GROMACS .gro file of C-alpha atoms in nm:
model
  157
    1MET     CA    1   5.403  -6.222   4.452
    2GLU     CA    2   5.636  -6.045   4.694
    3PRO     CA    3   5.497  -5.769   4.919
    4ILE     CA    4   5.609  -5.412   4.856
    5LEU     CA    5   5.606  -5.344   5.229
    6GLU     CA    6   5.629  -5.606   5.501
    7VAL     CA    7   5.619  -5.506   5.865
    8SER     CA    8   5.670  -5.766   6.135
    9GLY     CA    9   5.638  -5.712   6.510
   10LEU     CA   10   5.717  -5.341   6.477
   11THR     CA   11   5.746  -5.173   6.816
   12ARG     CA   12   5.846  -4.828   6.937
   13ARG     CA   13   5.881  -4.766   7.306
   14PHE     CA   14   5.938  -4.424   7.458
   15PHE     CA   15   6.114  -4.370   7.787
   16ALA     CA   16   6.028  -4.088   8.024
   17ARG     CA   17   6.225  -3.977   8.330
   18ASN     CA   18   6.106  -4.133   8.653
   19GLN     CA   19   5.845  -4.341   8.467
   20ASP     CA   20   5.819  -4.676   8.302
   21SER     CA   21   5.844  -4.690   7.926
   22PHE     CA   22   5.532  -4.704   7.714
   23ALA     CA   23   5.473  -4.851   7.370
   24ALA     CA   24   5.342  -4.601   7.116
   25VAL     CA   25   5.349  -4.881   6.856
   26ASP     CA   26   5.329  -5.237   6.987
   27GLN     CA   27   5.388  -5.548   6.773
   28VAL     CA   28   5.237  -5.413   6.448
   29SER     CA   29   5.253  -5.655   6.154
   30PHE     CA   30   5.113  -5.633   5.801
   31ARG     CA   31   5.196  -5.693   5.436
   32LEU     CA   32   5.117  -5.459   5.150
   33PHE     CA   33   5.123  -5.605   4.798
   34PRO     CA   34   5.147  -5.423   4.463
   35GLY     CA   35   4.820  -5.248   4.378
   36GLU     CA   36   4.693  -5.255   4.737
   37LYS     CA   37   4.622  -4.952   4.951
   38LEU     CA   38   4.635  -4.941   5.330
   39GLY     CA   39   4.466  -4.691   5.556
   40ILE     CA   40   4.567  -4.657   5.920
   41VAL     CA   41   4.287  -4.523   6.139
   42GLY     CA   42   4.242  -4.485   6.511
   43GLU     CA   43   4.187  -4.252   6.801
   44SER     CA   44   4.409  -3.954   6.869
   45GLY     CA   45   4.726  -4.071   7.042
   46CYS     CA   46   4.700  -4.435   6.935
   47GLY     CA   47   5.031  -4.435   6.742
   48LYS     CA   48   4.934  -4.365   6.378
   49SER     CA   49   5.189  -4.086   6.333
   50THR     CA   50   5.458  -4.281   6.518
   51LEU     CA   51   5.396  -4.578   6.287
   52ALA     CA   52   5.427  -4.353   5.981
   53LYS     CA   53   5.753  -4.205   6.114
   54LEU     CA   54   5.888  -4.555   6.172
   55LEU     CA   55   5.798  -4.665   5.819
   56CYS     CA   56   5.967  -4.359   5.671
   57ARG     CA   57   6.265  -4.420   5.904
   58LEU     CA   58   6.235  -4.079   6.064
   59ILE     CA   59   6.261  -4.252   6.403
   60ASP     CA   60   6.415  -4.584   6.502
   61PRO     CA   61   6.207  -4.883   6.611
   62THR     CA   62   6.282  -5.055   6.940
   63GLY     CA   63   6.176  -5.390   6.794
   64GLY     CA   64   6.054  -5.566   6.482
   65THR     CA   65   6.145  -5.535   6.116
   66ILE     CA   66   6.052  -5.325   5.814
   67ARG     CA   67   6.113  -5.467   5.466
   68LEU     CA   68   6.061  -5.242   5.163
   69CYS     CA   69   6.071  -5.407   4.819
   70GLY     CA   70   6.241  -5.710   4.976
   71LYS     CA   71   6.515  -5.509   5.150
   72ASP     CA   72   6.537  -5.491   5.529
   73ILE     CA   73   6.543  -5.116   5.606
   74THR     CA   74   6.496  -5.151   5.981
   75LYS     CA   75   6.844  -5.024   6.063
   76SER     CA   76   6.915  -4.819   5.750
   77ARG     CA   77   7.076  -4.480   5.810
   78GLY     CA   78   7.217  -4.187   5.616
   79LYS     CA   79   7.289  -4.253   5.249
   80ASP     CA   80   7.129  -4.599   5.276
   81LEU     CA   81   6.796  -4.417   5.302
   82THR     CA   82   6.831  -4.230   4.971
   83GLY     CA   83   6.679  -4.513   4.767
   84ILE     CA   84   6.407  -4.570   5.026
   85TYR     CA   85   6.260  -4.225   4.979
   86ARG     CA   86   6.200  -4.298   4.611
   87ASN     CA   87   5.950  -4.568   4.719
   88ILE     CA   88   5.782  -4.430   5.030
   89GLN     CA   89   5.645  -4.092   5.128
   90MET     CA   90   5.454  -3.941   5.416
   91VAL     CA   91   5.148  -3.719   5.374
   92PHE     CA   92   5.147  -3.485   5.672
   93GLN     CA   93   4.828  -3.414   5.864
   94ASP     CA   94   4.865  -3.036   5.834
   95PRO     CA   95   4.938  -2.970   5.467
   96ALA     CA   96   4.954  -2.593   5.520
   97ALA     CA   97   5.253  -2.637   5.751
   98SER     CA   98   5.438  -2.869   5.513
   99LEU     CA   99   5.395  -2.678   5.186
  100ASN     CA  100   5.600  -2.379   5.078
  101GLU     CA  101   5.339  -2.105   5.037
  102ARG     CA  102   5.574  -1.914   4.803
  103ALA     CA  103   5.612  -2.205   4.559
  104THR     CA  104   5.371  -2.304   4.285
  105VAL     CA  105   5.216  -2.649   4.283
  106ASP     CA  106   5.433  -2.726   3.979
  107TYR     CA  107   5.751  -2.659   4.177
  108ILE     CA  108   5.630  -2.844   4.488
  109VAL     CA  109   5.535  -3.156   4.291
  110SER     CA  110   5.858  -3.136   4.089
  111GLU     CA  111   6.081  -3.108   4.396
  112GLY     CA  112   6.134  -3.484   4.430
  113LEU     CA  113   6.209  -3.510   4.059
  114TYR     CA  114   6.469  -3.233   4.091
  115ASN     CA  115   6.626  -3.376   4.408
  116PHE     CA  116   6.667  -3.729   4.272
  117HIS     CA  117   6.723  -3.635   3.903
  118LEU     CA  118   6.422  -3.845   3.797
  119TYR     CA  119   6.352  -3.679   3.463
  120LYS     CA  120   6.531  -3.677   3.127
  121ASN     CA  121   6.444  -3.326   3.012
  122GLU     CA  122   6.188  -3.052   3.073
  123ALA     CA  123   5.920  -3.221   2.862
  124ASP     CA  124   5.965  -3.544   3.060
  125ARG     CA  125   5.940  -3.351   3.390
  126VAL     CA  126   5.619  -3.178   3.279
  127GLN     CA  127   5.467  -3.508   3.165
  128LYS     CA  128   5.549  -3.676   3.498
  129VAL     CA  129   5.411  -3.385   3.702
  130GLU     CA  130   5.087  -3.373   3.500
  131LYS     CA  131   5.046  -3.750   3.542
  132MET     CA  132   5.098  -3.721   3.921
  133ILE     CA  133   4.845  -3.444   3.971
  134ASN     CA  134   4.595  -3.620   3.747
  135GLU     CA  135   4.627  -3.933   3.964
  136VAL     CA  136   4.517  -3.734   4.271
  137GLY     CA  137   4.225  -3.563   4.096
  138LEU     CA  138   4.381  -3.225   4.017
  139LEU     CA  139   4.403  -3.060   3.675
  140PRO     CA  140   4.704  -2.929   3.477
  141GLU     CA  141   4.580  -2.571   3.523
  142HIS     CA  142   4.629  -2.616   3.900
  143LEU     CA  143   5.008  -2.628   3.847
  144THR     CA  144   5.040  -2.248   3.835
  145ARG     CA  145   4.850  -2.200   4.161
  146TYR     CA  146   4.986  -2.162   4.513
  147PRO     CA  147   4.892  -2.378   4.814
  148HIS     CA  148   4.671  -2.108   4.972
  149GLU     CA  149   4.444  -2.130   4.665
  150PHE     CA  150   4.342  -2.490   4.749
  151SER     CA  151   4.111  -2.653   5.001
  152GLY     CA  152   4.263  -2.860   5.281
  153GLY     CA  153   4.191  -3.187   5.100
  154GLN     CA  154   4.345  -3.058   4.778
  155ARG     CA  155   4.657  -2.955   4.969
  156GLN     CA  156   4.696  -3.302   5.116
  157ARG     CA  157   4.668  -3.457   4.773
   0.00000   0.00000   0.00000
């Protein structure tokens, strides 16, 4: 079985004026296979967010490789990233700052479907959205609510 995500020797160094560089992520390697889940934990400032940004290709690595579904995405840029974002997503630490408070949960969850045209018709979109929220422990009646009506944990989900 081929890994969904394979990271090998991933490194990100930052350079500051009048100082030596420092590694926020240093030689990280792992494989994630279908059906597996991976949690990254550690102290504040240890590089968790930098690693997530690297995996989503929001910042460039200074070393190592990232393979997603067998494709090397380490140097992917621009339109090459379009397909990547169908397979990987970041959950931000502060959900209140990343959610549109004026949009319903239905619209927020549907946004990726709209952007990438991933539904056949309205009924298909509704079915996909209901399936997604069910998978994270929310109910269909939550779709008409706004982010401020949820707890912090519900917002992250």
